[in-house]
XYZ file of C-alpha atoms in Angstrom:
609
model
C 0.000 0.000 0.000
C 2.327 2.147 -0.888
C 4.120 4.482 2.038
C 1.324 3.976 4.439
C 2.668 2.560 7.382
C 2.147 -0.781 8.510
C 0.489 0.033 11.678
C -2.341 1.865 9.543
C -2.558 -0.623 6.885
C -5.771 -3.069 8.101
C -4.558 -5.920 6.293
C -1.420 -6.451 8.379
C -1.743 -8.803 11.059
C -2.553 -6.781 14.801
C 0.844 -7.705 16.007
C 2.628 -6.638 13.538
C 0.540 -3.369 13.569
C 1.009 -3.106 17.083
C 5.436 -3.325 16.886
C 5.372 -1.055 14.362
C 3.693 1.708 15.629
C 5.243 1.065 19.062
C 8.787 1.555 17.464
C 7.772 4.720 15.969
C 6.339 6.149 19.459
C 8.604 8.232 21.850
C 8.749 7.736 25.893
C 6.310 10.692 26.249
C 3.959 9.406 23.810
C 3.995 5.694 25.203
C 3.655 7.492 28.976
C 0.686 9.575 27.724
C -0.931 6.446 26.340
C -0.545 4.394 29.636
C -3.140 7.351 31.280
C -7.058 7.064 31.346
C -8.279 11.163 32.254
C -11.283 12.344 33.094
C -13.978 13.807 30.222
C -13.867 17.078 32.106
C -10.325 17.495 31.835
C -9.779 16.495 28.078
C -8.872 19.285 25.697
C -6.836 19.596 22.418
C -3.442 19.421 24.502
C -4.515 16.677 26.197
C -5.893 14.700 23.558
C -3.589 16.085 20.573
C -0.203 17.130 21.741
C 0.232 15.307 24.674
C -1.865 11.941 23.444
C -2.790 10.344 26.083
C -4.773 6.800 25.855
C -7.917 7.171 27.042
C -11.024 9.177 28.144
C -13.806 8.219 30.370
C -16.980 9.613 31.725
C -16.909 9.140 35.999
C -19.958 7.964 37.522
C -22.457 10.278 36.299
C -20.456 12.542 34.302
C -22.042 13.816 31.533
C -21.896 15.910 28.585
C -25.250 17.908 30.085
C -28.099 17.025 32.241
C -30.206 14.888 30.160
C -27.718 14.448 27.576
C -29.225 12.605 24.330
C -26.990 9.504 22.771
C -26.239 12.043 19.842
C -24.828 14.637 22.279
C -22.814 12.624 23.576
C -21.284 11.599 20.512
C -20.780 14.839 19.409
C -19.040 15.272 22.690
C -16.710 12.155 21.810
C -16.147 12.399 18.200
C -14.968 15.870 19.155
C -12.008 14.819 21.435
C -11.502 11.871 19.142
C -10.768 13.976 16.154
C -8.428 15.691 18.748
C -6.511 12.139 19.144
C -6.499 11.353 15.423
C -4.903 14.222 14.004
C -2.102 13.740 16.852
C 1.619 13.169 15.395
C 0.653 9.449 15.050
C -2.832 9.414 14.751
C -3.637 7.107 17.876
C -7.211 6.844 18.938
C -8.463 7.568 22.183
C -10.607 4.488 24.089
C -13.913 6.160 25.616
C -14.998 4.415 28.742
C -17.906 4.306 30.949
C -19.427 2.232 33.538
C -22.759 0.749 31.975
C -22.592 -2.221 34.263
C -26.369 -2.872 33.752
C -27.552 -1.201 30.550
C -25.687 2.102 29.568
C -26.705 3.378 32.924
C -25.360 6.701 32.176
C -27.490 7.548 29.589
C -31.027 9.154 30.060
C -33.798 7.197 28.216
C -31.220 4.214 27.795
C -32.812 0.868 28.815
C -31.623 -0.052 32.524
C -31.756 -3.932 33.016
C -31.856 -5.236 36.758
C -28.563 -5.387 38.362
C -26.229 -7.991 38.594
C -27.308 -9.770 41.761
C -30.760 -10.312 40.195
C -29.534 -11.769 37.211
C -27.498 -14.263 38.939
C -31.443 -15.443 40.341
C -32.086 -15.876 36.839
C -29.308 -18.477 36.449
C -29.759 -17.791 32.544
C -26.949 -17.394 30.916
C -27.947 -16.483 27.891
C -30.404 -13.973 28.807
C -27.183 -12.439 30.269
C -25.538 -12.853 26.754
C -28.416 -11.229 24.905
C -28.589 -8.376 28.034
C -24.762 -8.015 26.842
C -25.537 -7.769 23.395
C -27.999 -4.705 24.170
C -26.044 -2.899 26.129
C -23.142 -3.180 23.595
C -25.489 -1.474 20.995
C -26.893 1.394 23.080
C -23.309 2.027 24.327
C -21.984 2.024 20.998
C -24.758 4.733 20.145
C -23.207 7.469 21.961
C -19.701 6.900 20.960
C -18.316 4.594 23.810
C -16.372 2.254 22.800
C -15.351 0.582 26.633
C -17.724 -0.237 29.238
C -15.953 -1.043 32.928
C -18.094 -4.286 33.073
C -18.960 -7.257 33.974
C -18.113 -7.270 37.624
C -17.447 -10.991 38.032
C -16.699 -10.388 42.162
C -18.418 -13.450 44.291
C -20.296 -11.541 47.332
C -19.580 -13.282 50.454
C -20.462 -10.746 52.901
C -24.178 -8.458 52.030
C -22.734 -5.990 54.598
C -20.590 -5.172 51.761
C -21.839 -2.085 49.267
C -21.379 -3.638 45.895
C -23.716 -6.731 46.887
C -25.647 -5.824 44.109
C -22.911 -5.921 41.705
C -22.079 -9.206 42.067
C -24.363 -12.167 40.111
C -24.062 -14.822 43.300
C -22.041 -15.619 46.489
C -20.979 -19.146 44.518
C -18.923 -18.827 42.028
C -20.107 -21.189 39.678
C -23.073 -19.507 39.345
C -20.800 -16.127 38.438
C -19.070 -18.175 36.059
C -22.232 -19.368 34.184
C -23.462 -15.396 34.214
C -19.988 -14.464 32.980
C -21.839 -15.426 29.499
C -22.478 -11.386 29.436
C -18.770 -10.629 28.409
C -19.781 -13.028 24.912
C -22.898 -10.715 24.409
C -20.640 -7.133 25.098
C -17.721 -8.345 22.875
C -19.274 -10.698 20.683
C -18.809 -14.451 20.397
C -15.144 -15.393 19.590
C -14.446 -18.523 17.424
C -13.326 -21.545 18.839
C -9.981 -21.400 17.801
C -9.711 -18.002 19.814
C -6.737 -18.213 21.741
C -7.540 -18.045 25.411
C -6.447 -14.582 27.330
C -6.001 -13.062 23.828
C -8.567 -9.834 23.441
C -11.574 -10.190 21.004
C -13.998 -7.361 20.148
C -16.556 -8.756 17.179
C -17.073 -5.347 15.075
C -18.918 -1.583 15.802
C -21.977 -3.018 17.230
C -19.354 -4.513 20.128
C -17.888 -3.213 23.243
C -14.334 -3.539 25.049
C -15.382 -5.517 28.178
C -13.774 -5.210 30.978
C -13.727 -7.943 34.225
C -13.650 -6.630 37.758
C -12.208 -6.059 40.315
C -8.871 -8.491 40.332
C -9.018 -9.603 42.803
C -11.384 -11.017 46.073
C -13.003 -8.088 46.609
C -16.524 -9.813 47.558
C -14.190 -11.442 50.224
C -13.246 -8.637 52.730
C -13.708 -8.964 56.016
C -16.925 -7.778 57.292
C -17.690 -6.859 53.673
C -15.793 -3.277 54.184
C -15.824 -1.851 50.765
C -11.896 -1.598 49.956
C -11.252 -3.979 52.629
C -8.907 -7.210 53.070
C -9.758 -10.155 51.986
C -8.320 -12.895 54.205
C -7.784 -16.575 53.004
C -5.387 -18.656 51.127
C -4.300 -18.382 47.903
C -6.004 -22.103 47.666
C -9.525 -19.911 48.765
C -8.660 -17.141 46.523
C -8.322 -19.223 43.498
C -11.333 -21.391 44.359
C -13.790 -18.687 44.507
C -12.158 -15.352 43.458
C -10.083 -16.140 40.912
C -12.065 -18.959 39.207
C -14.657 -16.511 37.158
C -11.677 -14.576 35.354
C -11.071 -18.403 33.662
C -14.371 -18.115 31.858
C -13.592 -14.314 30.571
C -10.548 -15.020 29.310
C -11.893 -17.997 27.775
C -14.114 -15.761 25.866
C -11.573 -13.140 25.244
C -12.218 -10.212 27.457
C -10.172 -7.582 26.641
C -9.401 -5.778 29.893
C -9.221 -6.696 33.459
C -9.664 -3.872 36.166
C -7.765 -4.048 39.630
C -9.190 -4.185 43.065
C -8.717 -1.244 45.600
C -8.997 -3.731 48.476
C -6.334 -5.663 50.232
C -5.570 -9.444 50.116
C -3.999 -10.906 52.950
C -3.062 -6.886 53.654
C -1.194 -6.546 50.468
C -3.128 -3.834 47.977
C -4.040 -5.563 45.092
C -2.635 -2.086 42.914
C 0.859 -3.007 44.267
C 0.384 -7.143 43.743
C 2.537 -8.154 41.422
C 2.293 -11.708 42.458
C -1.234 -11.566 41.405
C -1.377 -9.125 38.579
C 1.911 -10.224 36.692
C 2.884 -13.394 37.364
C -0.765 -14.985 38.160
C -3.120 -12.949 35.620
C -0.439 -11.627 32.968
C 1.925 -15.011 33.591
C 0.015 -18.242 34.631
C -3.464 -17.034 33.278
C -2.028 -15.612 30.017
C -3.838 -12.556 29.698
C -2.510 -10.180 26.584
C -5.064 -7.288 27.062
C -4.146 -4.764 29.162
C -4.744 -4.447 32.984
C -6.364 -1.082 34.514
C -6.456 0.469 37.600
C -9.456 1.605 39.522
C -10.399 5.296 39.429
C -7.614 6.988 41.387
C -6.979 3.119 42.517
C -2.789 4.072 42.618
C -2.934 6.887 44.976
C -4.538 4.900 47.659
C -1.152 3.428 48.248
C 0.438 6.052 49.763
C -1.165 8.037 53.045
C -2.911 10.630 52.357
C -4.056 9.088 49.431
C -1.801 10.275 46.568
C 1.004 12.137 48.668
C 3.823 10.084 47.450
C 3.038 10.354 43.564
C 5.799 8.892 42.187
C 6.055 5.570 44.179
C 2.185 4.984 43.846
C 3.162 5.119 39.830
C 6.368 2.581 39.844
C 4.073 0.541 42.307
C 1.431 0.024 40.167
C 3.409 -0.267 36.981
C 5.414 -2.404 38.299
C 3.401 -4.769 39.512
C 2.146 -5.233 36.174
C -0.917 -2.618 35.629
C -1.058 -1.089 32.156
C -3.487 1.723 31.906
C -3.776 4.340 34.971
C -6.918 5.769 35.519
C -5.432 9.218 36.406
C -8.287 11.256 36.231
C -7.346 14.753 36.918
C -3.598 14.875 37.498
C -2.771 13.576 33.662
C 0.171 15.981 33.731
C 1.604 14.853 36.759
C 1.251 11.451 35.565
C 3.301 11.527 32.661
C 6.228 13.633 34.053
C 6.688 11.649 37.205
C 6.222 8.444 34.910
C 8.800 9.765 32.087
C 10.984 10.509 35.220
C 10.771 6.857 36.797
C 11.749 5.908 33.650
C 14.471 7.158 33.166
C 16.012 6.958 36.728
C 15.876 3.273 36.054
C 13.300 2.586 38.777
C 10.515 1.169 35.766
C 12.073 -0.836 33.524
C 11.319 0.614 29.681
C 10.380 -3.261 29.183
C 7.692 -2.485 31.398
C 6.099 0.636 29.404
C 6.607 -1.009 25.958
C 4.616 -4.146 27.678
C 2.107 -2.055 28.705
C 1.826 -0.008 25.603
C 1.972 -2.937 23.495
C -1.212 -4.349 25.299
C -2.987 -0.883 24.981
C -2.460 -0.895 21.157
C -3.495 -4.535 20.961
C -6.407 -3.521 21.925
C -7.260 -0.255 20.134
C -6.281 -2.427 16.773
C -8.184 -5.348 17.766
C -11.424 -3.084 18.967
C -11.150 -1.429 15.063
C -10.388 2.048 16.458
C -7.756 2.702 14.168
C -10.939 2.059 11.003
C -13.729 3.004 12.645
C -12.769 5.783 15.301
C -16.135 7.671 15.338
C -19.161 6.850 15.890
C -22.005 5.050 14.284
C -25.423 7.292 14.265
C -27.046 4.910 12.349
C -27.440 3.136 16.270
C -28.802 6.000 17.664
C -32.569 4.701 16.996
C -31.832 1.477 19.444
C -30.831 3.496 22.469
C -34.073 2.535 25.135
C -36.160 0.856 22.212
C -39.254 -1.360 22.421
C -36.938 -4.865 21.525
C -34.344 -3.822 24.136
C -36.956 -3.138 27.398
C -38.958 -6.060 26.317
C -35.628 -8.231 27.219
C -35.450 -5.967 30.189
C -38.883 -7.049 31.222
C -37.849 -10.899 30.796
C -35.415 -10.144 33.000
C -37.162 -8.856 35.511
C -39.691 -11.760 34.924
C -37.015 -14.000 35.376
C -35.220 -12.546 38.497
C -37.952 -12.283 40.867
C -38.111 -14.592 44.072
C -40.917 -16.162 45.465
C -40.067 -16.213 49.475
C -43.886 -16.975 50.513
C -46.677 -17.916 49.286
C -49.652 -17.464 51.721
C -50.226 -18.377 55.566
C -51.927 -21.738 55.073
C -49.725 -24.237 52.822
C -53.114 -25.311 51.290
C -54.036 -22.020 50.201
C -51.599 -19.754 48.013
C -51.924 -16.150 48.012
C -50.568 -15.395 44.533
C -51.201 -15.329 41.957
C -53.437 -11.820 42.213
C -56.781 -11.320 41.008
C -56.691 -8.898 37.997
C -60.284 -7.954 38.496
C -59.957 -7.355 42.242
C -62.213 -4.927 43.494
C -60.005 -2.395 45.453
C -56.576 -2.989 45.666
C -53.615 -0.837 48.395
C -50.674 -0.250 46.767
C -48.618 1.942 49.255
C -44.662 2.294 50.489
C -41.717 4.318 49.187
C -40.889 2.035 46.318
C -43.916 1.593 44.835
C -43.986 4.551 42.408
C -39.761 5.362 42.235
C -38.110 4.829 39.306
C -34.719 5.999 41.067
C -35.053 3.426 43.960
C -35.877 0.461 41.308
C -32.972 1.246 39.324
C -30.428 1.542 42.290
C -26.610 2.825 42.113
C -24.753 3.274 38.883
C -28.073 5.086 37.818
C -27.665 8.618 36.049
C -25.325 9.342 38.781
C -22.351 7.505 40.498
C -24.801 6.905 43.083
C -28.053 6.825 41.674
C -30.544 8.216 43.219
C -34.882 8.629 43.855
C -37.235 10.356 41.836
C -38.174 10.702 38.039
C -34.213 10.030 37.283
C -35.148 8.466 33.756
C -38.100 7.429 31.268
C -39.569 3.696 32.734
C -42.255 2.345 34.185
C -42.704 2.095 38.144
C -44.163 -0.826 40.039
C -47.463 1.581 40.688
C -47.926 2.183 36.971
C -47.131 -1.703 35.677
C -49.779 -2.666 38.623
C -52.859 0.218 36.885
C -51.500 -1.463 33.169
C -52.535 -4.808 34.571
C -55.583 -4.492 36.539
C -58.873 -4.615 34.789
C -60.900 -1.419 34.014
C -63.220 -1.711 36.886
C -60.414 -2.237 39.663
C -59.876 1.030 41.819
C -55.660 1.239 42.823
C -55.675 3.446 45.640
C -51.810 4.660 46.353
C -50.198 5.878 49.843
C -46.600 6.242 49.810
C -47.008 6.672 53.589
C -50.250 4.426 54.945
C -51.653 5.957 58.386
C -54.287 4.610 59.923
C -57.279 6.880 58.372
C -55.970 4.867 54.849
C -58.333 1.932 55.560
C -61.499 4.472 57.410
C -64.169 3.447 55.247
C -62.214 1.515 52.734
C -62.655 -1.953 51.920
C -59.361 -3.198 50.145
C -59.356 -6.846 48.707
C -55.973 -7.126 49.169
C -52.409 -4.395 49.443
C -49.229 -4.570 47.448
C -46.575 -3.084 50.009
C -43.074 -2.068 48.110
C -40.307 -0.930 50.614
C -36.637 -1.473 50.130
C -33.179 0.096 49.764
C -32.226 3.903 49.047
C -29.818 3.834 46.329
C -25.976 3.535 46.678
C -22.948 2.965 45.097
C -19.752 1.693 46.896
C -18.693 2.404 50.125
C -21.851 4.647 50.632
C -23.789 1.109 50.736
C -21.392 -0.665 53.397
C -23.982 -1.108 56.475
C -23.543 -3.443 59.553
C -27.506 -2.966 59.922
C -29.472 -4.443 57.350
C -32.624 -3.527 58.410
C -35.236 -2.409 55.681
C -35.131 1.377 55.528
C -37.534 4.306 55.757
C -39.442 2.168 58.305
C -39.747 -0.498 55.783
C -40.773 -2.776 58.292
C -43.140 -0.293 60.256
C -45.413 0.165 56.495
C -45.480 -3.336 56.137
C -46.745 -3.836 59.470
C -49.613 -1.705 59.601
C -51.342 -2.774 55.940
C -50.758 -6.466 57.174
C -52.301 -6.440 60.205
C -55.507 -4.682 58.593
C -55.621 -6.269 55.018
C -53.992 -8.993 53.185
C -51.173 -8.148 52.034
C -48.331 -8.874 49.663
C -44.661 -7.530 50.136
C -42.185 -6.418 47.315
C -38.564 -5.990 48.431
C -36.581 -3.859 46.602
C -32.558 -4.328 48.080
C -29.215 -4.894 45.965
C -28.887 -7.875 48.985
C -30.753 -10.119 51.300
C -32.127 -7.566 54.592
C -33.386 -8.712 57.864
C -36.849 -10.106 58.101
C -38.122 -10.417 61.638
C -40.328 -13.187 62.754
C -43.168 -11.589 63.441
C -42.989 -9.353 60.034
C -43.235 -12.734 57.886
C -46.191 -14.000 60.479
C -48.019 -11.069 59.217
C -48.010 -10.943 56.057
C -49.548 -13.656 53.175
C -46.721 -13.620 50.653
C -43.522 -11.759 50.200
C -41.304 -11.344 46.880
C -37.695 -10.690 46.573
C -37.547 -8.140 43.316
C -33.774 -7.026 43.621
C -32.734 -3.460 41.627
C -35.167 -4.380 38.625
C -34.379 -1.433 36.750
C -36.997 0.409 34.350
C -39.381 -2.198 33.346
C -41.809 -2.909 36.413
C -43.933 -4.651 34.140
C -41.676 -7.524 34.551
C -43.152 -7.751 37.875
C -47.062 -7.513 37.337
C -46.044 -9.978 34.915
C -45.698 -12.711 37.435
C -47.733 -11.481 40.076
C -51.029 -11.498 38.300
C -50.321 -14.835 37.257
C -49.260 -14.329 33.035
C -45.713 -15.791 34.067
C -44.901 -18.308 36.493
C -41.984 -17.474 39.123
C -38.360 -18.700 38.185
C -35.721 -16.909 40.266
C -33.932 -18.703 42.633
C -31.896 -16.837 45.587
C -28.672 -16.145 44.223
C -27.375 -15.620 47.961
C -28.265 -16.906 51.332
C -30.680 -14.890 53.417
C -29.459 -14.732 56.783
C -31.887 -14.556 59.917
C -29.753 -11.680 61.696
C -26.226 -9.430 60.769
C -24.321 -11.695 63.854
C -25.134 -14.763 61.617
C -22.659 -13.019 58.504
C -20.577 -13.931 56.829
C -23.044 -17.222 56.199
C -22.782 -18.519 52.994
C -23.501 -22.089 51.630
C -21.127 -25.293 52.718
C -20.514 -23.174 55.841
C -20.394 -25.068 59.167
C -23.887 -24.308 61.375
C -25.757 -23.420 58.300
C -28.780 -22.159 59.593
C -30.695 -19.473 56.461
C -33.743 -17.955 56.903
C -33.925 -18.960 53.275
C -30.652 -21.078 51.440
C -28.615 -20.120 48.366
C -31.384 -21.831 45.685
C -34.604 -21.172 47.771
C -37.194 -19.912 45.641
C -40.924 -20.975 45.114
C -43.362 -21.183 42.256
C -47.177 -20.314 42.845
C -48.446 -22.604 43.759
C -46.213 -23.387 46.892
C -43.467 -25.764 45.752
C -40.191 -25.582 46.047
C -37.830 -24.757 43.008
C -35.102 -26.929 42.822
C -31.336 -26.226 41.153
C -30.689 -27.755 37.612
């Protein structure tokens, strides 16, 4: 092809693309490229002259409030035609955090979180869920999502519960089907650990958080995780097999501790077990900010949490904000001898893979013709099977010979009351619009109130309290109430809690519609919460419904009886907190309900395939 050089000709093979552009890139260049900065920091000297890697959107940054998928790929093609008319033309990686639909995005379709997909035990519905997501996210622009989290929750104290598909890890490693649907299928002669993106309709996955960090103690969100390497590899470790197996292309580090050694500093477990005996060849990341958190105050010794990092084998550095910083004190570590430049050209050389095998270097902007698939009708329909799918049956009326579900459509008068019940914030959970999601009118969806008026036949009356009192039921005559109380939304350490008590008085609403009308309960919660005695006495059935997302009708679904119950508890529900950590196989095993429980409608027990 003439003069072009072989890094931009398509037909050369990526490795050979990959050597020859690295041996045409300088130290700065190669340092710039090894740093992942902030969307609210990126300008034409970050992005052109000094060419740095990568570009993502922190939880909940966005281009504007209510930012359309075209704005924000206006927004990215903008700093990407920054990158591409750089000295060597390298394209920039955009990454965001849709970890259960392109969260982000207003009007995007949000698909229940993790923890309720693991209930599902599908793993192709995952797949498919994978294969949306890719699409929407591929609408705006993005071409990296910081997802799946494959991290086995042993501990609900901890704030990611809801993150993670299952406390047992083979039911993670069947869900780990998702990373197939964001990436695309690879073909079977794929070689394991080697990255595989399918075309423009795919997404760079990325598997987190290497590693154990659903094993800290107590469940303290950046904790230590405290076990064997044995332990570790048996249930931490063991879901990274299947990604690599299907070719993820990026594998994000833990902030927490194993065994009190930071997993940002490991290189016993990022080199030589990930890079070495696991044979990954896509490149490792850090967490946001992940490398300052080894020096105290966080960040205070730069230059050591950099040759740290690097050297322990991590590849890309989430920087955000200090981008400048980052490349001088890396350039300067360099050169003093203290990283190795076999190191950086490793690391570069695994960012490039990448890029090449993602298509960047073709196909750097993005595709409008998507833009029409971003929260369509096919994409919340396999929402609503998801929901469908996820929910868990925990009772079923207070006589064994008479079943309380499913509802009557035609019911007379029906309560539907609590703080969940009409909340389209509170269904969707954390990782929501915001970092930390939030209540309210946050997106477009439908709420458990509005499935429950779509259902109910013409001549039913749907009375709604968010806050029953006592004068609710003067001179009323409900047939039955449809209590939804749960979790407020959190992300992270803002959802660690040693009391898992339902909040807002939870248990206080539910009490006062049971004891005056039959009543079914709908638990929203990213994890298992307590349930006292007397709470289940009361009332006639009770339904686990996890972070559904925006497609309530999932739920009315089941509950009036269209679709029978499937889920099965993807975690153990523990009787009290002094009970955790409790998990299945554990010595004195003594659930309210065990890892599997779930029941269909008519009162029997589910069983596991």
């Amino acid at each position: 092809m003439g003069d072009l050089p072989l890094y931009k000709d398509p037909a050369q093979p990526v490795e050979t693309r990959v050597q020859d552009l690295l041996s045409r890139m300088s130290l700065r260049e190669k340092a710039a490229q090894m740093a992942q900065i902030e969307r609210s920091v990126a300008t034409p000297h970050s992005l052109n002259r000094l060419a740095v890697g990568s570009v993502l959107s922190a939880g909940g940054s966005a281009p504007r409030e209510q930012a359309s998928a075209a704005d924000w790929a206006d927004m990215i093609d903008e700093m990407q035609s920054w990158a591409v008319s750089s000295r060597l033309g390298i394209p920039i990686i955009y990454g965001s955090d849709a970890v259960h639909g392109h969260n982000n995005l207003f009007g995007a379709t949000i698909f229940p979180h993790n923890v309720a997909l693991g209930a599902t035990r599908d793993s192709e519905l995952a797949r498919k869920i994978g294969v949306a997501t890719a699409v929407e996210v591929r609408a705006s622009g993005i071409h990296y999502t910081f997802a799946p989290c494959v991290a086995v929750c042993r501990d609900p104290r901890w704030g990611r519960c809801y993150e993670c598909y299952s406390e047992d890890p083979e039911i993670v490693r069947k869900m780990t089907s998702i990373v197939s649907g964001l990436q695309g299928t690879p073909p079977e002669d794929h070689p394991v650990g080697y990255p595989f993106v399918a075309g423009r309709n795919s997404v760079i996955a990325c598997a987190k958080h290497f590693v154990g960090d659903g094993g800290t103690d107590k469940g303290i969100n950046e904790g230590n995780a405290i076990c064997t390497f044995d332990e570790l590899e048996r249930i931490h470790i063991s879901p990274y097999l299947n990604c690599l197996s299907q070719g993820v292309s990026t594998v994000m580090v833990s902030y927490s501790k194993w065994n009190g050694s930071p997993l940002h500093a490991n290189r016993f477990l990022v080199n030589d077990i990930l890079k070495g005996k696991l044979g990954f060849k896509g490149f490792v990341i850090s967490d946001c900010q992940g490398i300052d958190r080894l020096s105290k105050p966080h960040g205070s010794n730069y230059r050591y949490c950099i040759s740290a990092s690097i050297n322990a084998g991590i590849d890309m550095i989430m920087v955000p904000f200090r981008y400048g910083q980052f490349v001088e004190d890396l350039i300067f570590l360099v050169e003093t001898g203290e990283i190795p430049m076999s190191r950086i050209n490793d690391a570069v050389e695994r960012i490039l893979r990448v890029k090449f095998v993602a298509g960047l270097f073709e196909h750097p902007f993005s595709d409008r013709s998507l833009l029409h698939t971003v929260g369509c009708k096919e994409h919340r329909e396999l929402a609503r099977e998801a929901v469908r799918k996820s929910l868990v049956l925990l009772k079923n009326g207070k006589d064994s010979n008479r079943p309380f579900l499913p509802l009557d459509k035609k019911a007379r008068k029906i309560l539907v009351a609590g703080t969940h019940a009409d909340d389209i914030g509170y269904q969707c959970g954390g990782w929501t619009i915001t970092w930390h999601g939030n209540s309210g009118k946050i997106t477009t969806g439908t709420t458990i109130l509005e499935a429950i008026k779509e259902t109910v036949g013409e001549n039913t009356e749907v009375i709604y309290e968010e806050r029953p009192s006592a004068t609710t039921f003067v001179d009323q005559d409900f047939t039955f109430g449809i209590v939804v109380v749960g979790e407020v939304a959190y992300a992270e350490f803002l959802g660690d809690r040693s009391n898992l008590d339902i909040p807002l008085n939870g248990g206080s609403t539910i009490s006062l519609v049971a004891s005056r009308v039959p009543t079914l309960v709908i638990l929203i919660s990213g994890r298992p919460l307590v349930l006292e005695p007397y709470l289940l006495d009361e009332i006639d059935a009770l339904v686990a419904a996890w972070l559904p997302g925006t497609e309530a009708s999932g739920i009315t679904d089941v509950l009036f009886g269209d679709h029978e119950f499937e889920g099965l508890l993807p975690v153990t529900w523990f009787r009290t907190v002094a009970q955790l950590p409790l998990n299945a196989g554990n010595n004195l095993y003594d659930p309210l309900f065990p890892l599997g429980f779930g029941l269909k409608m008519g009162l029997d027990l589910q069983t596991e395939d």
